[in-house]
XYZ file of C-alpha atoms in Angstrom:
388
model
C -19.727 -12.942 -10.533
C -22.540 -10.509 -8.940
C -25.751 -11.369 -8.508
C -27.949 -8.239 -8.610
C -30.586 -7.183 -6.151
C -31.720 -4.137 -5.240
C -31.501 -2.084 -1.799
C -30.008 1.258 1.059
C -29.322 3.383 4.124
C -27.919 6.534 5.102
C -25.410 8.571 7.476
C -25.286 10.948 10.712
C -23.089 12.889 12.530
C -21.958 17.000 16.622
C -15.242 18.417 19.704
C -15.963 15.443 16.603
C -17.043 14.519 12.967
C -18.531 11.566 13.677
C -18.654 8.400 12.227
C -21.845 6.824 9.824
C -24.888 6.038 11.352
C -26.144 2.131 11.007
C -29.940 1.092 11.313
C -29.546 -2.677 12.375
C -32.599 -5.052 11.654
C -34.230 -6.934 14.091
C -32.107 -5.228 16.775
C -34.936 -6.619 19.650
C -33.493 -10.061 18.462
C -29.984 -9.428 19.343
C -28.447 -10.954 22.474
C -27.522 -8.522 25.513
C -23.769 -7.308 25.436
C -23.692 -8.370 21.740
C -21.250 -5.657 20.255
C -21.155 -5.268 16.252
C -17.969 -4.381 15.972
C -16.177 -6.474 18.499
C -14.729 -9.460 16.272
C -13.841 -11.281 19.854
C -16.824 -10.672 20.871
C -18.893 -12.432 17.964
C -16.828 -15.110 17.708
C -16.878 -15.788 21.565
C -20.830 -15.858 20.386
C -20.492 -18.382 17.510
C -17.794 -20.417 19.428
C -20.288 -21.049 22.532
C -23.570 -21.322 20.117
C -22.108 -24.171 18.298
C -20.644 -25.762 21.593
C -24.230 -26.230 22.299
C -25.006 -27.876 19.251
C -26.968 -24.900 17.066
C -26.658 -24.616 13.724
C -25.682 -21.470 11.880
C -25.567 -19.254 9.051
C -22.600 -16.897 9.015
C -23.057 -14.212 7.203
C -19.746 -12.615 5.799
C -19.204 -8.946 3.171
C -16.814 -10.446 1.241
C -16.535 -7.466 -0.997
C -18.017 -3.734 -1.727
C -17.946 -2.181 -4.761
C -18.658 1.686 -4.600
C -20.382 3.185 -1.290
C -21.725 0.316 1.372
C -22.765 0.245 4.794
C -20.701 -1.890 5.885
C -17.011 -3.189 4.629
C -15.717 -5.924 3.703
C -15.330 -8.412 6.660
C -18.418 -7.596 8.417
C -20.168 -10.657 10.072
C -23.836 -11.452 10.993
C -24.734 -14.749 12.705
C -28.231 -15.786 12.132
C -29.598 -18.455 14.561
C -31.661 -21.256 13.662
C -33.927 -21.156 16.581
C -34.000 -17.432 15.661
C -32.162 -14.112 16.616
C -28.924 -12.984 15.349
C -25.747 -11.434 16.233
C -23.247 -8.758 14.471
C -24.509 -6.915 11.815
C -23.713 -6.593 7.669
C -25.265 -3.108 7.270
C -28.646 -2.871 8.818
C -31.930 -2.225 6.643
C -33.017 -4.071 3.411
C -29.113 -5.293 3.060
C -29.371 -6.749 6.531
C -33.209 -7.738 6.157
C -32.276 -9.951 2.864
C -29.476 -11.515 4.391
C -31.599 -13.076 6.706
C -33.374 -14.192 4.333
C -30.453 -15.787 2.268
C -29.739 -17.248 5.655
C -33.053 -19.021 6.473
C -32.292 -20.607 3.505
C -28.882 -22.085 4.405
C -30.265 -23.108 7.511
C -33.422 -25.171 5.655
C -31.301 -26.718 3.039
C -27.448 -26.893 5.006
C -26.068 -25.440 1.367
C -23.847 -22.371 1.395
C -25.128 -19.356 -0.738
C -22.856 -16.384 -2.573
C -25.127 -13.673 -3.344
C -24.774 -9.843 -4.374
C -26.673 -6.589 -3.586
C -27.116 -3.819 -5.549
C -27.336 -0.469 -2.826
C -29.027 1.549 -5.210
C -32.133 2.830 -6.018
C -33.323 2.383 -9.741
C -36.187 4.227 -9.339
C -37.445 7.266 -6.928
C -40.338 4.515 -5.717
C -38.056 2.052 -5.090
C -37.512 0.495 -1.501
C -33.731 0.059 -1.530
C -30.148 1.418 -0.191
C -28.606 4.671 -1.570
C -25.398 3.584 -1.365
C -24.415 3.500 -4.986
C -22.337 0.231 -5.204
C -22.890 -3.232 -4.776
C -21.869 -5.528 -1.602
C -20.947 -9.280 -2.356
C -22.061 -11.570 0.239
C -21.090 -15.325 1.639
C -24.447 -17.441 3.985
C -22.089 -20.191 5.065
C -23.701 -23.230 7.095
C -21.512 -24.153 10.135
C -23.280 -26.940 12.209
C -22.558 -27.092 16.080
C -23.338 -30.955 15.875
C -20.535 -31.374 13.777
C -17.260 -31.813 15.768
C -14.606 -30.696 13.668
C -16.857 -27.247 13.229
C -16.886 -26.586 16.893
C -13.156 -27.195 17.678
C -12.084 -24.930 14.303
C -14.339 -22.104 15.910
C -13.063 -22.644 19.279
C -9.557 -22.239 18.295
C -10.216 -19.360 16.487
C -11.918 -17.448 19.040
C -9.043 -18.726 21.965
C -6.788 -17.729 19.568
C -8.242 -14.006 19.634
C -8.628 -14.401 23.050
C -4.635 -14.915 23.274
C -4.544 -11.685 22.136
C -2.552 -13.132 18.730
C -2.806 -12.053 15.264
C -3.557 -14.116 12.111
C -5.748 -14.713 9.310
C -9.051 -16.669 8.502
C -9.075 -17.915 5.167
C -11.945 -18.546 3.789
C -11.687 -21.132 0.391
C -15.141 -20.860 -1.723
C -15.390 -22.592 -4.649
C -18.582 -23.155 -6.816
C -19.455 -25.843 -8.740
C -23.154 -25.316 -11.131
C -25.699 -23.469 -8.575
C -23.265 -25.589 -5.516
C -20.988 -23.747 -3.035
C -18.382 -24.874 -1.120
C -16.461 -23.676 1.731
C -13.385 -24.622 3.842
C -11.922 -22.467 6.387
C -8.006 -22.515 7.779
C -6.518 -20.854 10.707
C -3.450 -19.623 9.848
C -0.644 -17.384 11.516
C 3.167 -17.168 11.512
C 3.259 -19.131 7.638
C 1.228 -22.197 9.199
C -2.040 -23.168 9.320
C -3.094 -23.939 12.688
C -6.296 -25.600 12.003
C -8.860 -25.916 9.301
C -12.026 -27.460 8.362
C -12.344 -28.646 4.663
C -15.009 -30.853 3.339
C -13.415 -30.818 0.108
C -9.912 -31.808 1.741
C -8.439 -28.849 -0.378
C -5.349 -27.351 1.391
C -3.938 -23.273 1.114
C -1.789 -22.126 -1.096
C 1.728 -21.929 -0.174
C 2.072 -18.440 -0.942
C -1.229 -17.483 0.425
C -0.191 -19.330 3.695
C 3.147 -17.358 3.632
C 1.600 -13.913 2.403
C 2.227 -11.380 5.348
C -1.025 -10.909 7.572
C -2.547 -7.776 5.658
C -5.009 -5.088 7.649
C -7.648 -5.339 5.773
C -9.880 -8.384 4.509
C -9.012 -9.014 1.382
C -10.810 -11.186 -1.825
C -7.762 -13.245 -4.099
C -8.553 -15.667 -6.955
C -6.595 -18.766 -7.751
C -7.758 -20.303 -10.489
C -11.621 -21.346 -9.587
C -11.090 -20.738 -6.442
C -11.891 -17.586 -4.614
C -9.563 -16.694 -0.847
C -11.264 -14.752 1.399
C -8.652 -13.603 3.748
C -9.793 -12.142 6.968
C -7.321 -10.793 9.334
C -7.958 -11.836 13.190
C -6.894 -8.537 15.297
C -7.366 -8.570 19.438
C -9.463 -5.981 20.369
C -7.795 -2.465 21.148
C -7.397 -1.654 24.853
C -8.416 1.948 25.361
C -6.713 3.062 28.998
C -8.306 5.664 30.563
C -6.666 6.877 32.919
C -8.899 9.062 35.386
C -12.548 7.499 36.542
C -14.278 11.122 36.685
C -17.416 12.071 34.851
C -16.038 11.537 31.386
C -14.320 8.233 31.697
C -17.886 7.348 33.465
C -19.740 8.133 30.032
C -17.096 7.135 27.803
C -16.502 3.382 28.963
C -19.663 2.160 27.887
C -19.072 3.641 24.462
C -16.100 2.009 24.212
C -17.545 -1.016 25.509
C -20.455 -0.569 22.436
C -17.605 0.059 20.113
C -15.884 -3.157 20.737
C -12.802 -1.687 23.156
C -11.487 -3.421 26.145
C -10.949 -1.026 28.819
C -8.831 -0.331 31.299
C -9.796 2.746 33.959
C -6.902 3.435 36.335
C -7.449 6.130 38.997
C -5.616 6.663 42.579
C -8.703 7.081 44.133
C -9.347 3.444 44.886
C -13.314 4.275 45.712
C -13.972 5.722 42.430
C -12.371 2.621 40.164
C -15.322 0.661 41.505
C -17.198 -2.483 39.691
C -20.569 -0.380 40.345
C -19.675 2.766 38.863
C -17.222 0.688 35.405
C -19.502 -2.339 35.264
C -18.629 -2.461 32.112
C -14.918 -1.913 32.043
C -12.626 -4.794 31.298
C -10.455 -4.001 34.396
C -10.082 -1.513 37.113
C -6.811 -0.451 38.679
C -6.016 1.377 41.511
C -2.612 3.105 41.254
C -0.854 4.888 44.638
C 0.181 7.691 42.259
C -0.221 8.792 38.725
C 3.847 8.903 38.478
C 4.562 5.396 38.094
C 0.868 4.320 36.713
C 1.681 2.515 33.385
C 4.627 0.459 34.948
C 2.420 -2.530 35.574
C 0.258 -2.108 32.574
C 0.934 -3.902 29.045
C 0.791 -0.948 26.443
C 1.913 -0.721 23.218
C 0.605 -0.101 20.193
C -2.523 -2.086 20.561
C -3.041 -0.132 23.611
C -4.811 3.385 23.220
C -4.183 5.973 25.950
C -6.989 8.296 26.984
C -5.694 10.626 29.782
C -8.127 12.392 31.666
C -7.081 13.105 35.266
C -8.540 15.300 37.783
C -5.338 17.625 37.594
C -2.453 18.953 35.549
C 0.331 16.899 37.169
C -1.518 13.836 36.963
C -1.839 14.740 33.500
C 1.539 15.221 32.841
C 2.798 12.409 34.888
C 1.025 10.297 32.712
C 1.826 12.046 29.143
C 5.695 11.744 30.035
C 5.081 7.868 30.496
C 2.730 7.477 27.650
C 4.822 9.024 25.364
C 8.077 6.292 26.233
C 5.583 3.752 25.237
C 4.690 4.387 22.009
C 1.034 3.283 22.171
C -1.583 3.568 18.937
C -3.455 6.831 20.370
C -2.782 9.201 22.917
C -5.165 11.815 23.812
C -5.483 14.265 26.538
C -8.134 16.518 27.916
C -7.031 20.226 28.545
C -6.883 23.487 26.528
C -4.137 24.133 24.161
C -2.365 26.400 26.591
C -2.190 23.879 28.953
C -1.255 21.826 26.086
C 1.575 24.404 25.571
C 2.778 24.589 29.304
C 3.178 20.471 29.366
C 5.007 20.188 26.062
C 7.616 22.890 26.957
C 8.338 21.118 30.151
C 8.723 17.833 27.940
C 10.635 19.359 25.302
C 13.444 20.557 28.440
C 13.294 17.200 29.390
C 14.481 15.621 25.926
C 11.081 14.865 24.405
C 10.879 15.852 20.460
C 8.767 17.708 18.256
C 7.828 14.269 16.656
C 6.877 12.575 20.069
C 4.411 15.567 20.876
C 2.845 15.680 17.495
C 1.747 12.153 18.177
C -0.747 13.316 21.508
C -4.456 14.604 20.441
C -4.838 17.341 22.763
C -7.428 18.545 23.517
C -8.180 14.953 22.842
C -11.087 13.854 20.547
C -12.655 15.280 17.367
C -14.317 18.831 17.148
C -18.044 18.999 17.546
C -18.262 21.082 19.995
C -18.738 19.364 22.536
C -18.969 21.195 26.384
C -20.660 18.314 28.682
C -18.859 15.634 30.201
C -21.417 13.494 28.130
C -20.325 14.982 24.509
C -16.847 15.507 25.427
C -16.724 11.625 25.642
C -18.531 10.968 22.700
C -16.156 13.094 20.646
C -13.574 11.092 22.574
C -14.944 7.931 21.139
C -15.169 8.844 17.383
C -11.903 9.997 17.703
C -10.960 6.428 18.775
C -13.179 4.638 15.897
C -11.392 7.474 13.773
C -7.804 6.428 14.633
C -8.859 2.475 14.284
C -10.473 2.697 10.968
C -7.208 4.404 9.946
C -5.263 1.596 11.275
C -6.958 -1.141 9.177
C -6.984 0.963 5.839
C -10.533 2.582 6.159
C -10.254 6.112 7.154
């Protein structure tokens, strides 16, 4: 069932075609390092806020209908002693959210609200979407035990690096709402927290994890099943100028990183603070033999030179990972694949590398080479979990 309300936002784009622009509310409230898209991240946040005994409102997209901001599976946590974290769209979607979750936080009551992200007339204040986002406030109370230790698991669960699913149970009873959440992966659940001591459907609990969050109905009963994915590792291999500008965006985007270099000066904590780790290789010829990637793993190869290019190419490509780009022109391109190609590589492995790496915008700076670099890597992840 929607219920309306009127609201809107917009879009923005310059080697890529980037991705849509987001104007988050109350963005001075946020807390430092807080990354929107970073699902680890924000529940590393909620796990630790509700160890300390704050309580909550979590606000969750369970569905958009049309054009939104923001998809389905977006999170926001609003803090009672004020600020918030993640982000459900940004302006007047974001701004009544907030509001919805004041609420929850007087009253301890779940709400289920809609938004309508359309204008209905040229004076209105509103979205210009053109569809209509569904969203759950759900109270979770860090003085309640059995909240913190569901959240905890989830989040070391992430942490782990292991897939699964939060499922999310609401059920509505007059103008009442109630929620209970299960942790579930491999056909079990893992953990849950259920006030109404309702359990998960068997087939629900045995439904292969799906990419996307998706909204079921069983009988009253509405599933909101969220899929837990790690983070995606983005290896950069080469610590030059670009990998200097493009690990903080990756870091923004809600990437680990990994910058490996065989200079062992330039893979330094002052120049990646905000890499996830730094290795320093003797040689780009055996570089990825320590390192754990597959196809959660993302390989952005941007050496100082054309063998340590190649070197890492012919290794990358054994792999398999989710992405491989590489900086260079397509002759150089050109040159590297025909040396693969004698060496047994296929016409199907080479297809797979971006090169030159990242989307066309243009870009000629070290600074917009790595932004182009970066949509390309939101490009290929959107793709991944149905979105693209």
């Amino acid at each position: 069932m929607w219920y309306g309300v009127n609201g809107g936002n917009g879009s923005r784009n310059r080697r890529a075609e980037a991705g849509e622009g987001i104007d988050v509310a109350h963005e001075s409230d946020r807390a430092p390092g807080d990354v929107a898209g970073d699902a680890t991240a924000l529940y590393a946040r909620l796990a630790a806020l509700l160890a300390s005994g704050e309580r909550l409102a979590l606000c969750t997209i369970l569905r958009v209908v049309g054009s939104g901001p923001r998809s389905a599976g977006a999170r926001m946590l609003v803090r009672e002693r004020g600020g918030s974290s993640g982000t459900v769209g940004g302006g007047l979607l974001e701004a009544r959210a907030t509001t919805w979750a004041q609420e929850v936080l007087r009253t301890g009551r779940a709400l289920c609200r809609s938004f309508v992200l359309d204008l209905q007339q040229p004076t209105d204040e509103g979205m210009t979407c053109g569809g209509k986002a569904e969203v759950l406030v759900d109270f979770l109370d860090g003085t309640a035990l059995a909240v913190r230790d569901l959240f905890t698991q989830v989040h070391a669960h992430l942490t782990r690096g292991e897939g699964g699913c939060l499922a999310t149970a609401i059920s509505r009873l007059g103008d009442d709402i109630t929620t209970d959440h299960f942790l579930v992966a491999g056909g079990v659940s893992l953990a849950s927290l259920s006030a109404s001591g309702r359990s998960l459907p068997e087939d629900l609990l045995l439904a292969p994890a799906s990419a996307t969050p998706t909204l079921v109905e069983r009988g009253t009963v509405r599933y909101f099943l969220d899929p837990l994915t790690p983070p995606i590792t983005v290896y950069v291999f080469g610590g030059g100028h670009i990998a200097a500008h493009l690990v903080p965006l990756c870091h923004l985007l809600g990437f680990r990183t990994v910058v490996v270099d065989d200079r062992a000066d330039v893979v330094s904590r002052s120049r990646f603070p905000q890499a996830t780790e730094l290795v320093a290789t003797p040689s780009f010829d055996h570089a990825l033999e320590s390192l754990p990637i597959g196809e959660n793993g993302y390989v952005v190869i941007v050496t100082r030179g054309h063998a340590g290019d190649e070197a890492v190419l012919r290794q990358s490509l054994r792999r398999r990972p989710g992405y491989i780009g590489m900086i260079g022109s397509r002759r150089k391109s050109a040159l590297i694949f025909e040396q693969l190609t004698r060496e047994g590589l296929s016409p199907d492995d080479l297809a797979r590398v971006a090169c030159p790496i990242g989307l066309p915008i243009g870009a000629e700076t070290p600074e917009e080479i790595a932004v182009s670099i970066a949509a390309q890597l939101v490009a290929v992840r959107a793709g991944r979990h149905g979105r693209a």
